[in-house]
Short mmCIF file of C-alpha atoms and ligand atoms in Angstrom, two decimals:
data_model
loop_
_atom_site.label_atom_id
_atom_site.label_comp_id
_atom_site.label_asym_id
_atom_site.label_seq_id
_atom_site.Cartn_x
_atom_site.Cartn_y
_atom_site.Cartn_z
CA MET A 100 61.09 68.00 36.49
CA LYS A 101 62.92 70.47 34.26
CA VAL A 102 63.33 70.31 30.49
CA ARG A 103 66.05 72.18 28.66
CA PHE A 104 67.62 72.23 25.23
CA ALA A 105 71.29 72.22 24.37
CA ALA A 106 73.54 72.03 21.32
CA GLN A 107 75.99 69.58 22.92
CA ARG A 108 75.76 66.77 25.42
CA PRO A 109 76.53 68.13 28.90
CA LYS A 110 79.44 66.99 31.06
CA GLY A 111 78.99 64.79 34.11
CA SER A 112 76.75 61.86 34.77
CA TYR A 113 73.46 61.19 33.06
CA ALA A 114 71.50 58.47 31.33
CA LEU A 115 71.67 58.77 27.56
CA ALA A 116 68.75 58.08 25.24
CA LEU A 117 69.01 57.67 21.48
CA PRO A 118 65.81 57.73 19.43
CA VAL A 119 65.79 55.35 16.45
CA ARG A 120 63.38 55.40 13.51
CA GLY A 121 62.34 52.29 11.67
CA GLU A 122 64.45 53.18 8.65
CA ASP A 123 67.60 54.34 10.49
CA MET A 124 70.83 52.37 10.41
CA LEU A 125 71.41 51.43 14.04
CA SER A 126 75.15 51.89 13.56
CA ASP A 127 74.54 55.54 12.54
CA ARG A 128 72.55 56.21 15.67
CA LEU A 129 75.25 54.63 17.83
CA ALA A 130 78.07 56.52 16.11
CA GLY A 131 78.76 58.63 19.20
CA LEU A 132 79.76 55.57 21.26
CA ASP A 133 83.11 53.84 21.21
CA GLU A 134 83.60 50.52 19.48
CA ALA A 135 82.82 48.40 22.57
CA GLY A 136 79.78 50.51 23.40
CA ARG A 137 78.39 50.17 19.89
CA ARG A 138 78.74 46.41 20.01
CA LEU A 139 77.09 46.18 23.41
CA ALA A 140 74.19 48.43 22.43
CA ALA A 141 73.56 46.58 19.16
CA ARG A 142 73.57 43.27 20.99
CA ALA A 143 71.21 44.62 23.67
CA ALA A 144 68.80 45.82 20.98
CA GLU A 145 68.84 42.44 19.29
CA ALA A 146 68.55 40.44 22.49
CA GLN A 147 65.57 42.50 23.66
CA ARG A 148 63.94 42.26 20.23
CA PHE A 149 63.99 45.99 19.72
CA GLU A 150 62.26 46.69 16.41
CA ARG A 151 61.96 50.46 16.83
CA GLU A 152 58.23 50.15 17.50
CA ALA A 153 56.75 53.52 18.41
CA ALA A 154 57.82 54.45 21.95
CA SER A 155 59.37 51.05 22.73
CA VAL A 156 62.43 51.28 24.95
CA VAL A 157 65.41 49.00 25.56
CA GLU A 158 68.03 49.59 28.14
CA THR A 159 71.66 48.64 28.65
CA PHE A 160 74.82 49.96 30.23
CA VAL A 161 77.94 50.96 28.34
CA ALA A 162 81.39 51.60 29.76
CA GLU A 163 82.24 55.25 30.04
CA GLY A 164 85.76 55.72 31.32
CA GLU A 165 85.89 54.39 34.87
CA THR A 166 82.12 54.18 35.25
CA ALA A 167 79.14 52.86 33.31
CA ARG A 168 76.45 54.88 31.64
CA ARG A 169 72.82 53.83 31.33
CA LEU A 170 71.90 53.84 27.64
CA LEU A 171 68.35 53.69 26.31
CA LEU A 172 67.22 53.21 22.74
CA VAL A 173 63.72 54.46 22.04
CA GLY A 174 61.77 53.52 18.92
CA LEU A 175 60.15 56.16 16.74
CA GLY A 176 58.22 53.67 14.64
CA GLY A 177 57.87 53.75 10.88
CA LYS A 178 57.14 56.64 8.54
CA LYS A 179 53.40 56.20 8.76
CA ASP A 180 53.31 56.29 12.54
CA GLU A 181 51.11 58.78 14.27
CA GLU A 182 51.99 62.43 14.59
CA ALA A 183 52.21 62.33 18.37
CA ILE A 184 55.20 59.95 18.29
CA PHE A 185 57.67 62.41 19.82
CA GLU A 186 55.43 63.06 22.81
CA ARG A 187 55.07 59.33 23.28
CA ALA A 188 58.81 58.70 22.99
CA GLY A 189 59.59 61.39 25.58
CA GLY A 190 56.91 59.98 27.86
CA ALA A 191 58.15 56.41 27.50
CA LEU A 192 61.68 57.43 28.50
CA VAL A 193 60.48 59.28 31.57
CA ALA A 194 58.21 56.40 32.56
CA ARG A 195 61.35 54.22 32.62
CA LEU A 196 63.53 56.63 34.52
CA LEU A 197 61.30 58.67 36.79
CA THR A 198 61.95 56.64 39.94
CA SER A 199 65.01 54.76 38.63
CA GLY A 200 67.61 56.57 40.70
CA GLU A 201 68.85 58.53 37.66
CA THR A 202 68.67 62.27 38.15
CA ARG A 203 69.38 63.43 34.62
CA LEU A 204 68.45 62.20 31.17
CA VAL A 205 70.03 63.39 27.95
CA VAL A 206 68.13 62.65 24.75
CA ASP A 207 70.32 63.03 21.69
CA LEU A 208 68.43 63.86 18.50
CA GLY A 209 71.61 64.78 16.64
CA GLY A 210 71.88 63.24 13.18
CA LEU A 211 68.15 62.60 12.78
CA GLY A 212 67.62 65.75 10.73
CA LEU A 213 64.42 66.63 12.57
CA ASP A 214 62.81 70.03 12.78
CA SER A 215 62.73 71.84 16.10
CA SER A 216 59.14 70.93 16.85
CA ALA A 217 60.18 67.31 17.36
CA ALA A 218 62.48 68.34 20.21
CA ALA A 219 59.83 70.48 21.86
CA ARG A 220 57.26 67.73 21.55
CA LEU A 221 59.63 65.18 23.00
CA GLY A 222 60.22 67.51 25.93
CA PHE A 223 56.49 67.95 26.34
CA GLY A 224 55.89 64.21 26.51
CA ALA A 225 58.70 63.81 29.02
CA ALA A 226 57.38 66.55 31.29
CA ALA A 227 53.75 65.43 30.95
CA ARG A 228 54.67 61.89 31.98
CA SER A 229 56.53 63.12 35.06
CA TRP A 230 53.42 64.70 36.61
CA ARG A 231 52.22 63.10 39.84
CA HIS A 232 49.78 63.95 42.57
CA ASP A 233 51.53 62.95 45.78
CA ALA A 234 49.91 65.60 47.99
CA TYR A 235 48.24 63.05 50.26
CA ARG A 236 50.94 60.41 50.30
CA THR A 237 52.85 60.94 53.51
CA LYS A 238 54.52 57.52 53.52
CA LEU A 239 56.09 57.12 50.09
CA GLY A 240 58.97 54.66 50.19
CA ARG A 241 62.40 55.69 48.97
CA LYS A 242 62.05 53.71 45.75
CA GLN A 243 58.64 55.21 44.99
CA LYS A 244 59.91 58.75 45.06
CA PRO A 245 60.82 60.41 41.76
CA THR A 246 64.54 60.93 41.25
CA LEU A 247 64.65 62.35 37.74
CA GLU A 248 65.20 66.09 37.94
CA GLU A 249 66.12 67.14 34.47
CA VAL A 250 65.79 66.15 30.82
CA VAL A 251 68.26 67.73 28.40
CA ILE A 252 67.39 67.48 24.73
CA VAL A 253 70.41 67.76 22.48
CA GLY A 254 70.50 68.45 18.76
CA GLY A 255 66.92 69.69 18.44
CA GLY A 256 67.96 72.65 16.32
CA GLU A 257 67.77 76.39 16.75
CA GLY A 258 64.05 76.87 17.13
CA ALA A 259 63.49 74.33 19.92
CA GLU A 260 63.57 76.94 22.68
CA ALA A 261 60.93 79.11 20.99
CA GLU A 262 58.68 76.12 20.28
CA TRP A 263 59.07 75.12 23.88
CA ARG A 264 57.36 78.26 25.14
CA ARG A 265 54.09 77.07 23.70
CA HIS A 266 54.53 73.59 25.05
CA SER A 267 55.44 74.76 28.52
CA ALA A 268 52.28 76.86 28.64
CA LEU A 269 50.37 73.77 27.61
CA LEU A 270 52.06 71.82 30.39
CA GLU A 271 50.90 74.40 32.95
CA GLY A 272 47.35 73.94 31.74
CA LEU A 273 47.63 70.17 31.66
CA ALA A 274 49.02 69.96 35.19
CA PHE A 275 46.30 72.28 36.48
CA THR A 276 43.58 70.15 34.88
CA ARG A 277 45.05 66.94 36.24
CA THR A 278 45.23 68.38 39.74
CA LEU A 279 41.60 69.50 39.63
CA VAL A 280 40.56 66.07 38.39
CA ALA A 281 42.67 64.15 40.91
CA GLU A 282 41.59 66.14 43.96
CA PRO A 283 38.76 64.52 45.94
CA ALA A 284 35.29 66.02 46.14
CA ASN A 285 35.73 67.18 49.73
CA VAL A 286 38.46 69.46 48.41
CA ILE A 287 37.10 70.41 44.98
CA TYR A 288 33.46 71.53 45.01
CA PRO A 289 31.86 74.36 43.04
CA GLU A 290 33.16 77.24 45.16
CA SER A 291 36.65 75.83 45.67
CA PHE A 292 36.89 75.00 41.96
CA VAL A 293 36.32 78.69 41.23
CA GLU A 294 38.90 79.74 43.82
CA ARG A 295 41.50 77.36 42.40
CA CYS A 296 40.96 78.88 38.96
CA ARG A 297 41.28 82.41 40.30
CA ALA A 298 44.53 81.53 42.06
CA ALA A 299 45.99 79.74 39.03
CA MET A 300 45.18 82.58 36.62
CA ASP A 301 45.94 85.49 38.90
CA GLY A 302 47.63 88.29 37.00
CA LEU A 303 47.29 86.68 33.56
CA GLY A 304 44.55 89.03 32.36
CA VAL A 305 41.72 86.50 32.35
CA GLU A 306 38.38 88.11 33.17
CA PHE A 307 36.25 86.14 35.63
CA THR A 308 32.47 86.11 35.90
CA VAL A 309 30.86 83.93 38.56
CA LEU A 310 27.13 83.34 38.89
CA ASP A 311 25.76 82.16 42.25
CA GLU A 312 22.37 80.49 42.91
CA LYS A 313 20.62 83.78 43.38
CA ARG A 314 21.73 85.02 39.97
CA MET A 315 20.95 81.65 38.40
CA ALA A 316 17.42 81.82 39.79
CA GLU A 317 16.96 85.31 38.34
CA LEU A 318 18.14 84.02 34.98
CA GLY A 319 15.77 81.05 35.14
CA MET A 320 18.39 78.31 35.18
CA GLY A 321 15.97 75.73 36.54
CA ALA A 322 17.82 72.74 35.09
CA LEU A 323 21.20 73.59 36.63
CA LEU A 324 19.63 74.62 39.94
CA GLY A 325 17.64 71.38 40.09
CA VAL A 326 20.85 69.32 40.00
CA GLY A 327 22.49 71.38 42.74
CA GLN A 328 19.53 71.58 45.09
CA GLY A 329 20.24 68.36 46.96
CA SER A 330 23.73 69.43 47.94
CA ALA A 331 25.04 71.48 50.83
CA ARG A 332 27.61 72.85 48.37
CA PRO A 333 25.91 75.50 46.23
CA PRO A 334 26.35 75.43 42.44
CA ARG A 335 28.32 77.99 40.49
CA LEU A 336 28.69 79.00 36.89
CA LEU A 337 32.17 80.22 36.10
CA ALA A 338 33.15 82.08 32.93
CA MET A 339 36.81 82.81 32.19
CA ARG A 340 37.32 85.17 29.31
CA TRP A 341 40.62 85.39 27.48
CA ASN A 342 40.55 88.22 24.96
CA GLY A 343 43.90 87.62 23.34
CA ALA A 344 42.88 88.88 19.90
CA GLY A 345 41.13 91.96 21.30
CA ASP A 346 38.82 93.92 19.03
CA ALA A 347 40.71 92.72 15.98
CA GLY A 348 39.48 89.23 16.72
CA SER A 349 36.07 87.90 15.89
CA LYS A 350 33.31 86.86 18.27
CA PRO A 351 34.62 84.51 20.89
CA LEU A 352 34.91 80.81 20.71
CA VAL A 353 33.02 79.35 23.68
CA LEU A 354 34.18 76.21 25.50
CA ILE A 355 31.84 74.68 28.07
CA GLY A 356 32.80 71.99 30.56
CA LYS A 357 30.61 69.76 32.67
CA GLY A 358 31.73 70.32 36.23
CA VAL A 359 29.79 67.93 38.43
CA THR A 360 32.22 67.91 41.33
CA PHE A 361 30.66 64.71 42.62
CA ASP A 362 27.98 62.59 41.00
CA THR A 363 26.22 60.23 43.41
CA GLY A 364 23.41 59.93 40.88
CA GLY A 365 21.12 61.85 43.24
CA ILE A 366 17.87 60.09 44.19
CA SER A 367 18.49 57.74 41.23
CA ILE A 368 21.55 56.78 43.25
CA LYS A 369 24.49 54.92 41.75
CA PRO A 370 25.72 51.58 43.10
CA ALA A 371 28.40 51.88 45.79
CA LEU A 372 31.03 49.92 43.86
CA GLY A 373 33.30 52.37 42.12
CA MET A 374 31.27 55.44 43.02
CA GLU A 375 34.46 57.19 44.14
CA ALA A 376 35.28 57.58 40.45
CA MET A 377 32.58 60.20 40.25
CA LYS A 378 34.92 62.74 41.82
CA TRP A 379 36.20 63.17 38.27
CA ASP A 380 32.81 63.97 36.84
CA MET A 381 34.14 67.51 36.54
CA GLY A 382 36.79 66.49 33.99
CA GLY A 383 35.19 68.55 31.22
CA ALA A 384 35.25 71.68 33.35
CA GLY A 385 38.80 70.83 34.40
CA ALA A 386 39.89 70.60 30.76
CA VAL A 387 38.26 73.92 29.94
CA ALA A 388 39.98 75.63 32.89
CA GLY A 389 43.36 74.13 31.94
CA THR A 390 42.91 75.25 28.34
CA ILE A 391 42.21 78.84 29.35
CA LEU A 392 45.25 78.77 31.62
CA ALA A 393 47.42 77.44 28.77
CA LEU A 394 46.14 80.03 26.28
CA ALA A 395 46.54 82.94 28.70
CA THR A 396 50.00 81.78 29.77
CA ARG A 397 51.30 81.95 26.24
CA LYS A 398 49.19 85.00 25.36
CA ALA A 399 47.39 83.29 22.51
CA LYS A 400 46.00 85.72 19.93
CA ALA A 401 42.47 84.40 20.11
CA ASN A 402 39.23 85.30 21.88
CA VAL A 403 38.08 82.36 23.93
CA VAL A 404 35.61 82.05 26.80
CA GLY A 405 35.82 79.01 29.06
CA ILE A 406 32.67 78.18 30.98
CA CYS A 407 32.50 75.69 33.81
CA THR A 408 29.09 74.58 34.94
CA LEU A 409 29.65 73.49 38.52
CA ALA A 410 27.33 71.53 40.80
CA GLU A 411 27.32 68.56 43.13
CA ASN A 412 24.69 65.85 42.53
CA MET A 413 23.54 64.53 45.92
CA PRO A 414 20.49 62.71 47.34
CA ASP A 415 18.85 64.70 50.12
CA GLY A 416 15.51 65.77 51.48
CA ASN A 417 15.73 68.75 49.20
CA ALA A 418 17.02 66.85 46.15
CA GLN A 419 15.01 66.75 42.96
CA ARG A 420 12.95 63.63 42.35
CA PRO A 421 12.49 61.42 39.28
CA GLY A 422 9.45 62.78 37.50
CA ASP A 423 10.06 66.38 38.50
CA VAL A 424 9.62 68.88 35.69
CA VAL A 425 12.08 71.76 35.52
CA THR A 426 12.15 74.79 33.26
CA SER A 427 15.48 75.53 31.65
CA MET A 428 16.78 79.03 30.94
CA SER A 429 15.85 78.51 27.29
CA GLY A 430 12.21 78.22 28.34
CA GLN A 431 12.06 74.57 27.34
CA THR A 432 10.72 72.23 30.01
CA ILE A 433 12.38 68.97 31.00
CA GLU A 434 10.96 65.92 32.75
CA VAL A 435 13.69 64.55 35.00
CA ILE A 436 13.24 60.81 34.46
CA ASN A 437 16.57 59.95 36.03
CA THR A 438 18.40 62.28 38.40
CA ASP A 439 21.64 60.55 37.37
CA ALA A 440 21.37 62.07 33.89
CA GLU A 441 22.43 65.37 35.47
CA GLY A 442 25.28 66.35 33.15
CA ARG A 443 22.97 67.40 30.33
CA LEU A 444 20.91 69.40 32.86
CA VAL A 445 23.85 71.45 34.05
CA LEU A 446 25.12 71.89 30.50
CA CYS A 447 21.90 73.02 28.84
CA ASP A 448 21.54 76.14 30.98
CA ALA A 449 25.21 76.99 30.56
CA MET A 450 24.77 76.67 26.78
CA THR A 451 21.80 79.02 26.73
CA TRP A 452 23.54 81.54 28.96
CA ALA A 453 26.72 81.40 26.87
CA GLN A 454 24.87 81.98 23.61
CA ARG A 455 22.95 84.96 24.99
CA GLU A 456 25.94 86.46 26.76
CA TYR A 457 28.67 86.02 24.16
CA LYS A 458 26.96 85.46 20.81
CA PRO A 459 29.64 82.90 19.95
CA GLN A 460 30.56 81.86 16.41
CA LEU A 461 31.09 78.42 17.71
CA MET A 462 30.57 76.43 20.88
CA ILE A 463 32.28 73.25 22.04
CA ASP A 464 31.29 71.36 25.16
CA LEU A 465 33.27 68.67 26.95
CA ALA A 466 31.57 66.33 29.36
CA THR A 467 31.93 63.01 31.12
CA LEU A 468 28.37 62.57 30.03
CA THR A 469 27.52 58.89 29.59
CA GLY A 470 28.71 55.48 30.69
CA ALA A 471 27.49 54.33 27.27
CA MET A 472 30.37 56.23 25.70
CA ILE A 473 32.83 53.87 27.40
CA ILE A 474 30.85 50.89 26.14
CA SER A 475 31.07 52.10 22.55
CA LEU A 476 34.60 53.51 22.25
CA GLY A 477 36.41 52.25 25.35
CA HIS A 478 39.33 54.39 26.42
CA GLU A 479 40.88 55.12 23.02
CA TYR A 480 38.73 57.87 21.58
CA ALA A 481 36.32 60.43 22.96
CA GLY A 482 32.98 60.66 21.17
CA LEU A 483 32.46 63.65 18.90
CA PHE A 484 29.01 64.93 17.95
CA SER A 485 28.49 68.01 15.84
CA ASN A 486 26.02 69.95 13.73
CA ASP A 487 28.82 71.10 11.42
CA ASP A 488 31.07 68.94 9.23
CA GLY A 489 33.83 71.53 9.03
CA LEU A 490 34.04 71.90 12.79
CA ALA A 491 33.97 68.12 13.23
CA ALA A 492 36.83 67.77 10.74
CA ASP A 493 38.94 70.48 12.41
CA LEU A 494 38.45 68.92 15.83
CA THR A 495 39.27 65.45 14.53
CA GLU A 496 42.46 66.82 13.00
CA ALA A 497 43.43 68.56 16.26
CA GLY A 498 42.73 65.27 18.01
CA ASN A 499 45.04 63.31 15.77
CA SER A 500 47.87 65.78 16.02
CA SER A 501 47.60 66.26 19.78
CA GLY A 502 47.04 62.61 20.61
CA ASP A 503 43.66 63.38 22.29
CA ARG A 504 41.77 61.44 19.67
CA LEU A 505 38.11 61.85 18.70
CA TRP A 506 35.69 59.65 16.81
CA ARG A 507 32.52 61.11 15.34
CA LEU A 508 29.14 59.53 16.00
CA PRO A 509 25.83 60.24 14.30
CA MET A 510 22.90 62.34 15.47
CA GLY A 511 19.56 62.96 13.76
CA ASP A 512 15.78 63.06 14.16
CA ALA A 513 15.30 59.34 14.74
CA TYR A 514 17.47 59.57 17.85
CA ASP A 515 16.24 62.98 18.85
CA LYS A 516 12.61 61.97 19.08
CA LEU A 517 13.51 59.34 21.67
CA MET A 518 13.91 62.26 24.08
CA ASP A 519 10.31 63.48 23.76
CA SER A 520 8.31 63.43 26.99
CA PRO A 521 4.56 62.95 27.42
CA ILE A 522 4.40 65.71 30.03
CA ALA A 523 7.13 68.22 29.09
CA ASP A 524 9.11 69.35 26.05
CA MET A 525 11.63 66.62 26.59
CA LYS A 526 12.86 64.10 29.10
CA ASN A 527 16.41 63.91 30.39
CA SER A 528 16.93 60.22 29.80
CA GLY A 529 16.00 57.93 26.92
CA PRO A 530 16.37 54.21 26.28
CA ARG A 531 19.65 52.43 27.08
CA GLU A 532 20.44 51.89 23.41
CA GLY A 533 22.44 54.68 21.84
CA GLY A 534 22.64 56.43 25.20
CA SER A 535 25.52 58.71 24.22
CA ILE A 536 23.77 59.76 21.03
CA THR A 537 20.45 60.60 22.66
CA ALA A 538 22.35 62.58 25.30
CA ALA A 539 23.97 64.58 22.49
CA CYS A 540 20.55 65.10 20.90
CA PHE A 541 19.26 66.44 24.20
CA LEU A 542 22.06 69.03 24.21
CA GLY A 543 21.41 69.77 20.54
CA ARG A 544 17.98 71.09 21.50
CA PHE A 545 19.71 73.98 23.27
CA VAL A 546 21.85 75.09 20.34
CA GLU A 547 20.48 78.26 18.78
CA GLU A 548 19.97 78.85 15.08
CA GLY A 549 23.23 79.38 13.17
CA VAL A 550 25.58 78.43 15.99
CA LYS A 551 28.18 75.82 15.12
CA TRP A 552 28.44 73.34 17.94
CA ALA A 553 30.36 70.24 18.91
CA HIS A 554 29.88 68.01 21.92
CA LEU A 555 32.72 65.82 23.16
CA ASP A 556 31.73 62.94 25.43
CA ILE A 557 34.96 62.32 27.32
CA ALA A 558 33.63 59.84 29.90
CA GLY A 559 36.21 57.20 28.97
CA MET A 560 39.16 59.55 28.74
CA VAL A 561 39.68 61.71 31.82
CA TRP A 562 40.80 58.95 34.16
CA ALA A 563 43.08 56.01 33.42
CA ASP A 564 43.26 52.77 35.38
CA LYS A 565 46.59 52.01 33.80
CA ALA A 566 49.58 54.12 32.94
CA SER A 567 50.20 55.24 29.38
CA HIS A 568 52.86 57.19 27.55
CA LEU A 569 51.82 60.63 28.69
CA TYR A 570 50.39 59.90 32.12
CA ASP A 571 50.56 57.54 35.04
CA LYS A 572 47.44 55.87 36.43
CA GLY A 573 44.92 58.56 37.33
CA ALA A 574 44.04 61.92 35.84
CA THR A 575 45.00 62.20 32.17
CA GLY A 576 44.24 65.86 31.45
CA PHE A 577 42.39 64.81 28.32
CA GLY A 578 41.12 67.70 26.24
CA VAL A 579 43.69 70.36 27.11
CA ALA A 580 46.17 69.51 24.36
CA LEU A 581 43.26 68.96 21.97
CA LEU A 582 41.64 72.35 22.56
CA GLU A 583 44.93 74.21 22.69
CA ARG A 584 45.89 72.70 19.35
CA TYR A 585 42.46 73.37 17.90
CA VAL A 586 42.59 77.04 18.91
CA ALA A 587 46.15 77.45 17.61
CA ALA A 588 45.30 75.87 14.26
CA ASN A 589 41.93 77.52 13.66
CA HIS A 590 41.38 80.63 15.72
CA GLU A 591 44.61 82.53 16.20
CA LEU A 592 45.43 85.74 14.41
N1 LIG B 154 28.79 61.02 35.05
C1 LIG B 154 27.95 60.00 34.53
C2 LIG B 154 28.55 59.31 33.31
C3 LIG B 154 29.74 58.45 33.59
C4 LIG B 154 29.57 57.16 34.03
C5 LIG B 154 30.99 58.92 33.34
C6 LIG B 154 30.66 56.36 34.26
C7 LIG B 154 32.09 58.12 33.56
C8 LIG B 154 31.93 56.83 34.02
C9 LIG B 154 26.61 60.61 34.12
O1 LIG B 154 26.18 61.66 34.89
C10 LIG B 154 25.60 59.54 34.22
O2 LIG B 154 25.37 59.08 35.29
N2 LIG B 154 25.01 59.16 33.09
C11 LIG B 154 24.03 58.14 33.06
C12 LIG B 154 22.95 58.59 32.11
C13 LIG B 154 21.74 57.69 32.13
C14 LIG B 154 21.06 57.77 33.47
C15 LIG B 154 20.81 58.15 31.03
C16 LIG B 154 24.70 56.85 32.58
O3 LIG B 154 25.56 56.91 31.73
O4 LIG B 154 24.36 55.81 33.12
MN1 LIG B 155 25.10 61.00 36.59
ZN1 LIG B 156 27.60 62.75 35.84
#
């Protein structure tokens, strides 16, 4: 689906959408319609109890010469409504119209006195909501097929086009992440994940480094290798370096994503019911890859390295056992109590490698790390853990403005000591209580002196069982907008 910006409404047929804020006079917003149209629209709004709630939509038809035009009113909420309202409004309109039979939507912002970023953000929400993964659906019915081809945003002001460049780069990244997440594990495994990234970023100037098992063994990555050893698909560690600020920039910001391309649990095997969901246990790595793609596409003036720690967690004659002790690259030993707590094992070696290789000022990891995260925050916020209040605040802010929201949870010695092991330096799994926090504490043991670090547990966020404003059921692309916004606000020259 295409998005474009225009000063005037186009000619020809289209559905028309008029955004309405809580404080607007409805008659002002309907001023472009004729007398009969205004009356009809006002009556439709009243009859459908339209109170301009954020991203609420009502629909009617108004006469337009010989034919009738579909008219939608979309609520922008009140003054205090969240920052991401324009994305949500654009998404809500597309959700209505995507398979409606309409081929073109015109959204008229004229008269609202908005700045150009509102138009770009509305376009972003519209395009994000139109994404689908129909690659394997060979029998889609006529009414299930998308019809909407174009969204034209009118009256967004002069700068909309320029603002759009950033958003369209973000959309590229978001779509890439969603595709990686949606693809099944027989298609996306460590090696094919790397190849997909190479293909997506070809020619953009992103520098790739890929470590195979042999190199990992030389480096002493016993924790990561232990997770991969039960699988026929060998693990990989992928680093994508975007040096957009060049030498003028500071040391790179490092992003690390958990990329378990399938998590059976290993010998501590998961129950069969719902196990297919574990194809998206690489959502952290997917978000990191999409972020690098977005940043490189718009040539962001920042130095960022995206690291994906890729492995498949399978039970097998060669798989690691509960009770095994592995030595991580940091030298610290780990007793593997539960082979299903594999995310922290693949992350810890990637963290050590990243710190030695890039000497980062700051390191952020994203991981579908614990089921406990979903128990505590549901599907509204990802968990945020950090050793630095400033970093936590900046990430929270980027979360609020992007719509990928974060909620900070505590860490500390009392939790940390729950990860001590009687036989090794630590164990990989603690008590059930506070499971997301002890997982974060485990990772914290691999953060080197002076490095600012944040861990985002995105277990509840990468996949949605029901549609929302910016996505249909399925892969959400969580984290891409967040990280892109965070980099833009805090790390660009
Ligand atoms: N990938 C899972 C976490 C997960 C579960 C994400 C459900 C999304 C939905 C992770 O590898 C895992 O299995 N964690 C265990 C840790 C436990 C064994 C300490 C969990 O949460 O049960
Ligand atoms: Mn697991
Ligand atoms: Zn996992």
